[in-house]
Short mmCIF file of C-alpha atoms and ligand atoms in Angstrom, two decimals:
data_model
loop_
_atom_site.label_atom_id
_atom_site.label_comp_id
_atom_site.label_asym_id
_atom_site.label_seq_id
_atom_site.Cartn_x
_atom_site.Cartn_y
_atom_site.Cartn_z
CA UNK A 8 9.55 -93.68 -19.51
CA UNK A 9 9.72 -91.88 -16.18
CA UNK A 10 8.71 -88.23 -16.40
CA UNK A 11 10.86 -87.16 -13.47
CA UNK A 12 14.31 -87.55 -11.99
CA UNK A 13 14.80 -87.73 -8.23
CA UNK A 14 17.87 -86.20 -6.69
CA UNK A 15 18.93 -87.16 -3.19
CA UNK A 16 21.08 -84.60 -1.40
CA UNK A 17 21.80 -84.08 2.30
CA UNK A 18 19.08 -86.55 3.21
CA UNK A 19 16.37 -84.81 1.18
CA UNK A 20 14.74 -85.94 -2.06
CA UNK A 21 13.90 -83.54 -4.88
CA UNK A 22 11.97 -84.29 -8.05
CA UNK A 23 12.81 -82.64 -11.37
CA UNK A 24 10.69 -83.05 -14.49
CA UNK A 25 12.08 -84.78 -17.58
CA UNK A 26 11.23 -82.91 -20.78
CA UNK A 27 11.08 -84.68 -24.12
CA UNK A 28 11.71 -83.15 -27.54
CA UNK A 29 9.87 -84.05 -30.74
CA UNK A 30 12.68 -86.47 -31.65
CA UNK A 31 12.42 -88.13 -28.20
CA UNK A 32 15.55 -86.49 -26.78
CA UNK A 33 15.18 -86.29 -23.03
CA UNK A 34 16.53 -83.68 -20.64
CA UNK A 35 16.25 -82.95 -16.94
CA UNK A 36 14.59 -79.60 -16.36
CA UNK A 37 16.70 -78.04 -13.61
CA UNK A 38 15.16 -74.54 -13.64
CA UNK A 39 14.29 -74.88 -9.94
CA UNK A 40 17.48 -76.71 -8.90
CA UNK A 41 19.19 -73.84 -7.12
CA UNK A 42 16.15 -72.42 -5.41
CA UNK A 43 15.08 -75.89 -4.20
CA UNK A 44 18.45 -77.37 -3.23
CA UNK A 45 21.03 -74.56 -3.16
CA UNK A 46 23.04 -76.51 -5.75
CA UNK A 47 24.18 -75.39 -9.19
CA UNK A 48 25.70 -77.61 -11.88
CA UNK A 49 29.17 -77.54 -13.38
CA UNK A 50 29.64 -78.49 -17.03
CA UNK A 51 32.69 -76.93 -18.74
CA UNK A 52 32.16 -76.58 -22.48
CA UNK A 53 28.41 -77.17 -21.86
CA UNK A 54 28.88 -80.76 -23.01
CA UNK A 55 25.69 -81.85 -21.21
CA UNK A 56 23.77 -78.61 -21.02
CA UNK A 57 20.79 -77.69 -23.16
CA UNK A 58 20.71 -73.90 -23.20
CA UNK A 59 17.28 -73.61 -24.79
CA UNK A 60 14.39 -75.37 -26.48
CA UNK A 61 14.68 -74.80 -30.22
CA UNK A 62 12.52 -75.74 -33.20
CA UNK A 63 15.08 -74.87 -35.89
CA UNK A 64 17.68 -77.59 -36.38
CA UNK A 65 17.73 -81.24 -35.36
CA UNK A 66 21.02 -83.04 -35.12
CA UNK A 67 21.68 -86.63 -34.06
CA UNK A 68 25.43 -87.01 -33.66
CA UNK A 69 25.31 -90.78 -33.18
CA UNK A 70 23.27 -91.42 -36.32
CA UNK A 71 24.81 -88.60 -38.41
CA UNK A 72 21.47 -86.83 -38.95
CA UNK A 73 21.10 -83.10 -39.68
CA UNK A 74 17.75 -81.49 -40.48
CA UNK A 75 16.63 -77.90 -40.84
CA UNK A 76 13.01 -77.44 -39.71
CA UNK A 77 12.44 -81.16 -40.32
CA UNK A 78 13.95 -81.32 -43.82
CA UNK A 79 17.03 -83.50 -44.29
CA UNK A 80 20.25 -81.70 -45.18
CA UNK A 81 20.77 -84.15 -48.05
CA UNK A 82 17.45 -83.20 -49.67
CA UNK A 83 17.90 -79.47 -49.10
CA UNK A 84 21.43 -79.52 -50.54
CA UNK A 85 20.14 -81.28 -53.63
CA UNK A 86 16.82 -79.51 -54.26
CA UNK A 87 16.74 -76.09 -52.59
CA UNK A 88 18.65 -72.87 -53.10
CA UNK A 89 20.30 -70.85 -50.36
CA UNK A 90 17.68 -68.10 -50.18
CA UNK A 91 14.86 -70.65 -49.80
CA UNK A 92 16.83 -72.33 -47.01
CA UNK A 93 17.42 -68.96 -45.34
CA UNK A 94 13.66 -68.31 -45.40
CA UNK A 95 12.96 -71.81 -44.10
CA UNK A 96 15.38 -71.45 -41.19
CA UNK A 97 14.24 -67.99 -40.20
CA UNK A 98 10.47 -68.29 -40.65
CA UNK A 99 9.94 -72.03 -40.19
CA UNK A 100 8.44 -73.08 -43.55
CA UNK A 101 9.66 -73.32 -47.12
CA UNK A 102 8.41 -70.23 -48.98
CA UNK A 103 5.95 -70.43 -51.87
CA UNK A 104 6.78 -68.50 -55.08
CA UNK A 105 5.10 -65.33 -53.87
CA UNK A 106 6.70 -65.37 -50.42
CA UNK A 107 10.13 -66.02 -51.92
CA UNK A 108 9.74 -63.24 -54.49
CA UNK A 109 8.70 -60.75 -51.80
CA UNK A 110 11.53 -61.80 -49.52
CA UNK A 111 14.06 -61.38 -52.30
CA UNK A 112 12.58 -58.06 -53.38
CA UNK A 113 12.66 -56.74 -49.78
CA UNK A 114 16.31 -57.76 -49.54
CA UNK A 115 17.18 -56.06 -52.83
CA UNK A 116 15.65 -52.79 -51.61
CA UNK A 117 18.21 -52.79 -48.77
CA UNK A 118 21.24 -53.78 -50.78
CA UNK A 119 23.11 -50.49 -50.46
CA UNK A 120 25.74 -49.89 -47.80
CA UNK A 121 26.43 -46.34 -46.68
CA UNK A 122 29.41 -44.93 -48.61
CA UNK A 123 30.93 -43.80 -45.28
CA UNK A 124 31.48 -47.47 -44.49
CA UNK A 125 34.16 -47.50 -47.17
CA UNK A 126 36.21 -45.12 -45.02
CA UNK A 127 36.11 -47.61 -42.15
CA UNK A 128 37.23 -50.40 -44.45
CA UNK A 129 39.93 -48.13 -45.77
CA UNK A 130 41.39 -47.83 -42.27
CA UNK A 131 42.29 -51.52 -42.14
CA UNK A 132 45.67 -52.67 -43.44
CA UNK A 133 45.43 -54.99 -46.45
CA UNK A 134 47.04 -57.68 -44.31
CA UNK A 135 44.16 -57.63 -41.77
CA UNK A 136 42.43 -60.98 -41.40
CA UNK A 137 39.09 -60.83 -43.24
CA UNK A 138 37.20 -62.25 -40.24
CA UNK A 139 38.31 -59.36 -38.03
CA UNK A 140 37.38 -56.89 -40.76
CA UNK A 141 33.97 -58.53 -41.29
CA UNK A 142 33.15 -58.59 -37.60
CA UNK A 143 34.11 -54.90 -37.27
CA UNK A 144 32.14 -53.84 -40.35
CA UNK A 145 29.07 -55.75 -39.18
CA UNK A 146 29.23 -53.87 -35.89
CA UNK A 147 29.86 -50.58 -37.70
CA UNK A 148 26.64 -51.10 -39.70
CA UNK A 149 24.70 -50.37 -36.50
CA UNK A 150 25.83 -46.73 -36.61
CA UNK A 151 24.29 -46.36 -40.07
CA UNK A 152 21.13 -48.36 -39.27
CA UNK A 153 20.29 -47.40 -35.67
CA UNK A 154 16.67 -48.49 -36.04
CA UNK A 155 17.82 -52.09 -36.35
CA UNK A 156 18.73 -52.19 -32.65
CA UNK A 157 15.43 -51.74 -30.83
CA UNK A 158 13.24 -54.44 -32.25
CA UNK A 159 10.06 -54.49 -30.26
CA UNK A 160 7.79 -56.03 -32.90
CA UNK A 161 8.03 -58.81 -35.47
CA UNK A 162 7.86 -56.17 -38.19
CA UNK A 163 10.93 -54.36 -36.73
CA UNK A 164 12.66 -57.72 -36.62
CA UNK A 165 11.77 -58.44 -40.23
CA UNK A 166 13.31 -55.16 -41.34
CA UNK A 167 16.51 -55.77 -39.39
CA UNK A 168 16.69 -59.26 -40.93
CA UNK A 169 16.25 -58.24 -44.58
CA UNK A 170 18.70 -55.41 -44.05
CA UNK A 171 21.46 -57.66 -42.84
CA UNK A 172 20.74 -60.33 -45.47
CA UNK A 173 21.16 -57.57 -48.05
CA UNK A 174 24.19 -55.77 -46.64
CA UNK A 175 26.24 -58.64 -45.25
CA UNK A 176 27.13 -60.04 -48.73
CA UNK A 177 28.28 -56.56 -49.75
CA UNK A 178 30.60 -56.48 -46.72
CA UNK A 179 31.87 -59.97 -47.55
CA UNK A 180 32.56 -58.89 -51.14
CA UNK A 181 34.25 -55.66 -50.05
CA UNK A 182 36.45 -57.58 -47.60
CA UNK A 183 37.66 -59.77 -50.46
CA UNK A 184 37.97 -56.91 -52.96
CA UNK A 185 40.02 -54.87 -50.51
CA UNK A 186 42.39 -57.81 -50.12
CA UNK A 187 42.70 -58.14 -53.87
CA UNK A 188 42.99 -54.39 -54.48
CA UNK A 189 39.78 -54.32 -56.55
CA UNK A 190 37.31 -51.37 -56.55
CA UNK A 191 34.42 -51.64 -54.09
CA UNK A 192 31.26 -52.32 -56.04
CA UNK A 193 27.60 -52.93 -55.35
CA UNK A 194 25.45 -55.78 -56.54
CA UNK A 195 23.22 -56.39 -59.51
CA UNK A 196 19.54 -56.71 -58.55
CA UNK A 197 18.71 -58.60 -61.73
CA UNK A 198 20.62 -61.64 -60.47
CA UNK A 199 19.73 -64.40 -58.02
CA UNK A 200 20.91 -63.98 -54.42
CA UNK A 201 23.94 -66.27 -54.66
CA UNK A 202 24.87 -65.29 -58.21
CA UNK A 203 24.82 -61.66 -57.12
CA UNK A 204 27.15 -62.48 -54.21
CA UNK A 205 29.52 -64.19 -56.62
CA UNK A 206 29.43 -61.24 -58.99
CA UNK A 207 30.06 -58.75 -56.19
CA UNK A 208 33.06 -60.79 -55.10
CA UNK A 209 34.67 -61.52 -58.45
CA UNK A 210 33.58 -58.96 -61.07
CA UNK A 211 36.69 -57.40 -62.57
CA UNK A 212 36.47 -53.72 -63.54
CA UNK A 213 37.38 -54.16 -67.18
CA UNK A 214 35.59 -57.42 -67.95
CA UNK A 215 31.99 -58.36 -68.46
CA UNK A 216 30.85 -60.66 -65.65
CA UNK A 217 29.92 -64.14 -66.83
CA UNK A 218 28.31 -66.59 -64.48
CA UNK A 219 29.36 -70.22 -64.45
CA UNK A 220 26.47 -72.46 -63.35
CA UNK A 221 28.77 -75.09 -61.87
CA UNK A 222 30.36 -72.48 -59.65
CA UNK A 223 27.06 -70.95 -58.53
CA UNK A 224 25.56 -74.40 -57.80
CA UNK A 225 28.62 -75.37 -55.77
CA UNK A 226 28.45 -72.11 -53.82
CA UNK A 227 24.72 -72.58 -53.19
CA UNK A 228 25.35 -76.07 -51.85
CA UNK A 229 28.21 -74.98 -49.59
CA UNK A 230 26.18 -72.12 -48.15
CA UNK A 231 23.20 -74.42 -47.50
CA UNK A 232 25.40 -76.99 -45.74
CA UNK A 233 26.76 -74.30 -43.42
CA UNK A 234 23.45 -72.52 -42.81
CA UNK A 235 22.74 -73.78 -39.30
CA UNK A 236 24.05 -76.26 -36.77
CA UNK A 237 22.00 -75.75 -33.62
CA UNK A 238 23.74 -74.54 -30.43
CA UNK A 239 27.39 -74.47 -31.56
CA UNK A 240 29.95 -71.96 -30.23
CA UNK A 241 29.10 -69.03 -32.55
CA UNK A 242 25.34 -69.59 -32.43
CA UNK A 243 25.38 -69.78 -28.63
CA UNK A 244 27.37 -66.54 -28.73
CA UNK A 245 24.77 -64.87 -30.97
CA UNK A 246 21.97 -66.01 -28.65
CA UNK A 247 23.71 -64.97 -25.46
CA UNK A 248 24.72 -61.53 -26.78
CA UNK A 249 21.21 -61.08 -28.17
CA UNK A 250 19.72 -62.10 -24.83
CA UNK A 251 20.93 -58.77 -23.41
CA UNK A 252 18.85 -57.11 -26.21
CA UNK A 253 22.07 -55.78 -27.75
CA UNK A 254 20.53 -55.92 -31.24
CA UNK A 255 20.88 -58.26 -34.20
CA UNK A 256 23.96 -56.76 -35.85
CA UNK A 257 25.94 -56.61 -32.57
CA UNK A 258 24.99 -60.23 -31.83
CA UNK A 259 26.09 -61.29 -35.32
CA UNK A 260 29.36 -59.42 -35.01
CA UNK A 261 30.10 -61.37 -31.81
CA UNK A 262 29.10 -64.60 -33.58
CA UNK A 263 31.58 -63.87 -36.36
CA UNK A 264 34.37 -63.50 -33.78
CA UNK A 265 33.40 -66.80 -32.18
CA UNK A 266 33.37 -68.53 -35.56
CA UNK A 267 36.87 -67.27 -36.35
CA UNK A 268 38.70 -69.69 -34.02
CA UNK A 269 40.44 -72.72 -35.54
CA UNK A 270 38.47 -75.13 -33.36
CA UNK A 271 35.27 -73.82 -34.95
CA UNK A 272 34.81 -72.16 -38.36
CA UNK A 273 38.48 -71.25 -38.64
CA UNK A 274 39.17 -74.95 -39.16
CA UNK A 275 38.47 -74.68 -42.91
CA UNK A 276 41.41 -72.31 -43.34
CA UNK A 277 43.51 -74.44 -41.00
CA UNK A 278 42.69 -77.60 -43.01
CA UNK A 279 43.87 -76.13 -46.27
CA UNK A 280 47.02 -74.72 -44.70
CA UNK A 281 47.67 -78.16 -43.20
CA UNK A 282 47.16 -79.92 -46.55
CA UNK A 283 49.43 -77.41 -48.27
CA UNK A 284 52.08 -77.90 -45.58
CA UNK A 285 51.89 -81.70 -46.01
CA UNK A 286 52.25 -81.29 -49.77
CA UNK A 287 55.20 -78.93 -49.37
CA UNK A 288 56.76 -81.45 -46.98
CA UNK A 289 56.71 -84.18 -49.64
CA UNK A 290 53.16 -85.48 -49.07
CA UNK A 291 54.11 -87.78 -46.18
CA UNK A 292 50.66 -88.24 -44.60
CA UNK A 293 51.94 -90.89 -42.16
CA UNK A 294 54.25 -88.33 -40.55
CA UNK A 295 51.29 -86.02 -39.87
CA UNK A 296 49.11 -88.87 -38.63
CA UNK A 297 51.83 -89.66 -36.10
CA UNK A 298 52.02 -86.01 -35.05
CA UNK A 299 48.23 -85.89 -34.57
CA UNK A 300 48.37 -88.91 -32.28
CA UNK A 301 51.36 -87.69 -30.27
CA UNK A 302 50.07 -86.18 -27.04
CA UNK A 303 53.28 -84.14 -26.68
CA UNK A 304 52.67 -82.50 -30.05
CA UNK A 305 50.00 -79.78 -30.18
CA UNK A 306 49.26 -80.67 -33.84
CA UNK A 307 45.72 -81.90 -34.49
CA UNK A 308 44.37 -83.28 -37.71
CA UNK A 309 42.34 -80.25 -38.68
CA UNK A 310 38.93 -81.05 -40.15
CA UNK A 311 38.65 -84.17 -38.00
CA UNK A 312 36.50 -84.72 -34.95
CA UNK A 313 33.37 -83.00 -33.79
CA UNK A 314 31.81 -82.23 -30.45
CA UNK A 315 28.48 -83.77 -31.44
CA UNK A 316 29.02 -86.08 -34.44
CA UNK A 317 30.41 -89.37 -33.19
CA UNK A 318 29.59 -91.42 -36.28
CA UNK A 319 30.05 -89.18 -39.31
CA UNK A 320 29.30 -85.61 -40.25
CA UNK A 321 26.57 -85.77 -42.93
CA UNK A 322 27.77 -82.45 -44.34
CA UNK A 323 31.25 -83.88 -44.91
CA UNK A 324 29.79 -86.76 -46.96
CA UNK A 325 27.97 -84.34 -49.26
CA UNK A 326 30.96 -82.01 -49.55
CA UNK A 327 33.35 -84.85 -50.37
CA UNK A 328 31.20 -85.86 -53.36
CA UNK A 329 30.75 -82.20 -54.35
CA UNK A 330 34.53 -81.61 -54.23
CA UNK A 331 35.07 -84.44 -56.71
CA UNK A 332 32.30 -83.16 -58.99
CA UNK A 333 33.33 -79.49 -58.92
CA UNK A 334 37.00 -80.19 -59.57
CA UNK A 335 36.05 -82.58 -62.34
CA UNK A 336 33.55 -80.16 -63.93
CA UNK A 337 36.03 -77.30 -63.77
CA UNK A 338 38.81 -79.52 -65.09
CA UNK A 339 41.02 -78.93 -62.04
CA UNK A 340 43.50 -81.57 -60.92
CA UNK A 341 44.38 -80.51 -57.38
CA UNK A 342 47.04 -82.66 -55.63
CA UNK A 343 45.64 -81.41 -52.31
CA UNK A 344 42.48 -83.48 -52.91
CA UNK A 345 44.55 -86.66 -53.19
CA UNK A 346 46.35 -85.81 -49.93
CA UNK A 347 43.01 -85.18 -48.20
CA UNK A 348 41.63 -88.51 -49.39
CA UNK A 349 44.81 -90.30 -48.32
CA UNK A 350 44.64 -88.76 -44.85
CA UNK A 351 40.97 -89.64 -44.51
CA UNK A 352 41.58 -93.27 -45.51
CA UNK A 353 44.42 -93.64 -43.03
CA UNK A 354 42.51 -91.99 -40.21
CA UNK A 355 39.42 -94.13 -40.75
CA UNK A 356 41.59 -97.26 -40.37
CA UNK A 357 43.62 -96.00 -37.42
CA UNK A 358 42.59 -97.20 -33.92
CA UNK A 359 43.41 -93.75 -32.42
CA UNK A 360 40.78 -92.09 -34.62
CA UNK A 361 38.36 -95.04 -34.62
CA UNK A 362 38.38 -95.38 -30.81
CA UNK A 363 37.79 -91.65 -30.33
CA UNK A 364 35.13 -91.60 -33.05
CA UNK A 365 37.00 -88.94 -35.02
CA UNK A 366 35.60 -88.54 -38.54
CA UNK A 367 36.05 -85.85 -41.19
CA UNK A 368 33.86 -82.84 -40.43
CA UNK A 369 32.31 -80.19 -42.70
CA UNK A 370 35.60 -78.30 -42.91
CA UNK A 371 37.72 -81.16 -44.21
CA UNK A 372 36.73 -80.90 -47.87
CA UNK A 373 35.05 -77.47 -48.07
CA UNK A 374 38.36 -75.61 -48.47
CA UNK A 375 39.23 -77.70 -51.52
CA UNK A 376 36.04 -76.50 -53.23
CA UNK A 377 36.57 -72.88 -52.15
CA UNK A 378 40.07 -73.07 -53.58
CA UNK A 379 38.70 -74.44 -56.86
CA UNK A 380 36.25 -71.51 -56.93
CA UNK A 381 39.15 -69.05 -56.67
CA UNK A 382 38.45 -67.98 -53.09
CA UNK A 383 41.64 -67.13 -51.15
CA UNK A 384 42.36 -69.31 -48.11
CA UNK A 385 42.00 -66.43 -45.64
CA UNK A 386 38.45 -65.90 -46.91
CA UNK A 387 37.27 -69.47 -46.20
CA UNK A 388 35.91 -68.69 -42.74
CA UNK A 389 34.20 -65.61 -44.14
CA UNK A 390 32.39 -67.95 -46.55
CA UNK A 391 31.37 -70.07 -43.56
CA UNK A 392 30.00 -66.90 -41.89
CA UNK A 393 28.06 -66.03 -45.04
CA UNK A 394 26.48 -69.47 -45.01
CA UNK A 395 25.80 -69.39 -41.26
CA UNK A 396 24.14 -65.97 -41.40
CA UNK A 397 20.54 -67.26 -41.78
CA UNK A 398 21.08 -69.77 -38.97
CA UNK A 399 22.35 -67.09 -36.60
CA UNK A 400 19.43 -64.86 -37.56
CA UNK A 401 16.90 -67.67 -37.06
CA UNK A 402 18.35 -68.52 -33.65
CA UNK A 403 18.44 -64.87 -32.57
CA UNK A 404 14.82 -64.37 -33.72
CA UNK A 405 13.63 -67.51 -31.93
CA UNK A 406 15.40 -66.41 -28.75
CA UNK A 407 13.78 -62.95 -28.86
CA UNK A 408 10.29 -64.25 -29.77
CA UNK A 409 10.47 -66.85 -26.97
CA UNK A 410 11.31 -64.03 -24.56
CA UNK A 411 14.31 -65.93 -23.26
CA UNK A 412 15.97 -64.43 -20.15
CA UNK A 413 19.43 -62.90 -20.30
CA UNK A 414 22.11 -65.61 -20.51
CA UNK A 415 24.09 -65.59 -17.31
CA UNK A 416 25.77 -68.85 -16.25
CA UNK A 417 26.93 -69.49 -12.70
CA UNK A 418 30.33 -70.76 -11.57
CA UNK A 419 31.96 -72.65 -8.75
CA UNK A 420 34.42 -70.22 -7.18
CA UNK A 421 37.79 -71.82 -6.38
CA UNK A 422 39.86 -68.70 -5.58
CA UNK A 423 41.14 -67.18 -2.34
CA UNK A 424 38.84 -66.76 0.65
CA UNK A 425 38.43 -63.32 2.23
CA UNK A 426 41.81 -61.82 3.18
CA UNK A 427 42.89 -58.39 4.44
CA UNK A 428 44.33 -55.83 2.01
CA UNK A 429 48.13 -55.49 2.25
CA UNK A 430 49.71 -52.08 1.65
CA UNK A 431 52.04 -51.93 -1.35
CA UNK A 432 55.22 -51.47 0.72
CA UNK A 433 54.41 -54.58 2.79
CA UNK A 434 53.82 -57.03 -0.11
N1 CMC B 528 43.24 -84.66 -34.17
C1 CMC B 528 43.79 -85.45 -33.21
N2 CMC B 528 43.18 -85.78 -32.05
C2 CMC B 528 41.96 -85.28 -31.86
C3 CMC B 528 41.31 -84.46 -32.79
C4 CMC B 528 41.99 -84.15 -33.99
N3 CMC B 528 41.44 -83.39 -34.91
N4 CMC B 528 40.10 -84.11 -32.33
C5 CMC B 528 39.96 -84.68 -31.13
N5 CMC B 528 41.09 -85.40 -30.83
C6 CMC B 528 41.31 -86.24 -29.65
C7 CMC B 528 41.62 -85.39 -28.43
O1 CMC B 528 43.01 -85.18 -28.28
C8 CMC B 528 41.03 -86.22 -27.33
O2 CMC B 528 41.92 -87.30 -27.10
P1 CMC B 528 42.06 -87.93 -25.60
O3 CMC B 528 40.71 -88.50 -25.27
O4 CMC B 528 43.14 -88.96 -25.72
O5 CMC B 528 42.45 -86.79 -24.71
C9 CMC B 528 39.78 -86.84 -27.96
O6 CMC B 528 40.07 -86.89 -29.36
C10 CMC B 528 38.51 -86.03 -27.72
O7 CMC B 528 38.76 -84.69 -28.18
P2 CMC B 528 38.18 -83.37 -27.49
O8 CMC B 528 39.04 -82.22 -27.84
O9 CMC B 528 37.95 -83.65 -26.02
O10 CMC B 528 36.75 -83.25 -28.19
P3 CMC B 528 35.86 -81.96 -28.22
O11 CMC B 528 34.48 -82.43 -28.44
O12 CMC B 528 36.12 -81.09 -27.04
O13 CMC B 528 36.43 -81.17 -29.51
C11 CMC B 528 36.79 -80.51 -31.76
C12 CMC B 528 35.86 -81.24 -30.78
C13 CMC B 528 36.06 -80.31 -33.07
C14 CMC B 528 37.14 -79.12 -31.17
C15 CMC B 528 38.09 -81.34 -31.94
O14 CMC B 528 37.76 -82.60 -32.50
C16 CMC B 528 39.13 -80.61 -32.83
O15 CMC B 528 39.91 -79.83 -32.30
N6 CMC B 528 39.12 -80.88 -34.17
C17 CMC B 528 40.00 -80.17 -35.07
C18 CMC B 528 39.42 -78.79 -35.39
C19 CMC B 528 38.22 -78.86 -36.32
O16 CMC B 528 38.27 -79.55 -37.33
N7 CMC B 528 37.18 -78.10 -35.97
C20 CMC B 528 35.98 -77.99 -36.83
C21 CMC B 528 34.77 -78.52 -36.16
S1 CMC B 528 33.40 -78.76 -37.33
C22 CMC B 528 33.01 -77.16 -37.89
C23 CMC B 528 32.29 -76.38 -36.87
O17 CMC B 528 31.12 -76.69 -36.60
O18 CMC B 528 32.87 -75.42 -36.35
#
């Protein structure tokens, strides 16, 4: 392999090094491009741009591979729990018993949220979308934890990290409880991390909380599958906001907003609404397939297609099996699952989808499981955010420890050239 690329421009030749990752991905290092040639690059949507070197998540979209810190997503989903995966993503190695116990204990010590935060939540109408509420509350946490902003040492970083891992689930639970008109509670430190989240979300005031292992296992698996996905829209947002040294919670709040959109994490809500609409419309999947293919119709088959996966999304494969298992174990017969499977079958045989390499993504089946777990549709993207939290944290920490410069892309200006100001009465 050549270790450089030569660019010829205006009669001059310039060499740029080729860097190679541990999985043999190659990239042209253009750090000196502008200073050497005067040129910049243009790449809308960053389809060809590597924004950083990262040792966290490896993804091969052609082969349908996803690994966290070298471990396959299939193995992690089967054998690990969410807190172990969070530790792995953030600190690079799977924790031993002692490390995991300390991590969990440090998180538990931070599991209170200032009571004043309830007043902020109170100010939102019940109809507010939970993602907007969650993003706002995450930002509001800064006011009550100012020391989490200036992180000049790894120890400061650690404290900011355990704080948010402790408080974020409380905010998620409060967001749901507010929607349902339930009292705002705190967690139960005697429970596991995910079980505690479930209890905080669903405990009813007059009933004893009973945990259902099938539900907790399903939740664990979903959170693990969402935990990181390298430089996607929300993660790039977290890194770029963090690159200004704005602080972890502010960076996460921005990431939550980025995740909200229907082309990103918001797709899980959009998928379920689409499946419900198809059901309400008589279950005619062919009609919706035709709409998805019609270029004059803005409708897209939500939960299909991916910027990077052009073979299959390995998370979707795991979630599809899990959806069957969970519904079966809970004795739920959901007609929406049959519609989803019908749509998938048709799409996988349709030249429009085959030619464009459009396969079901992580969001296609996840909503069906969330629904079976009693999570309201508007909360689906919040669940995605809960799962993605460790990934965002890991990426933010890596960016800060690597001392990455502030993110500041360039542009190619295509507006007006210099022109004289015209007084208002002469325009
Ligand atoms: N339904 C119908 N056509 C589609 C779809 C779809 N879901 N997705 C892509 N296409 C078509 C698109 O119209 C285009 O066709 P043409 O080449 O004729 O113009 C072609 O496929 C390529 O699409 P693109 O929009 O250029 O691809 P992209 O890489 O910019 O977008 C995507 C990727 C995920 C935004 C897009 O596939 C999409 O909008 N999917 C539906 C929303 C969705 O499920 N998002 C969740 C993504 S996975 C979870 C996450 O990580 O956030």
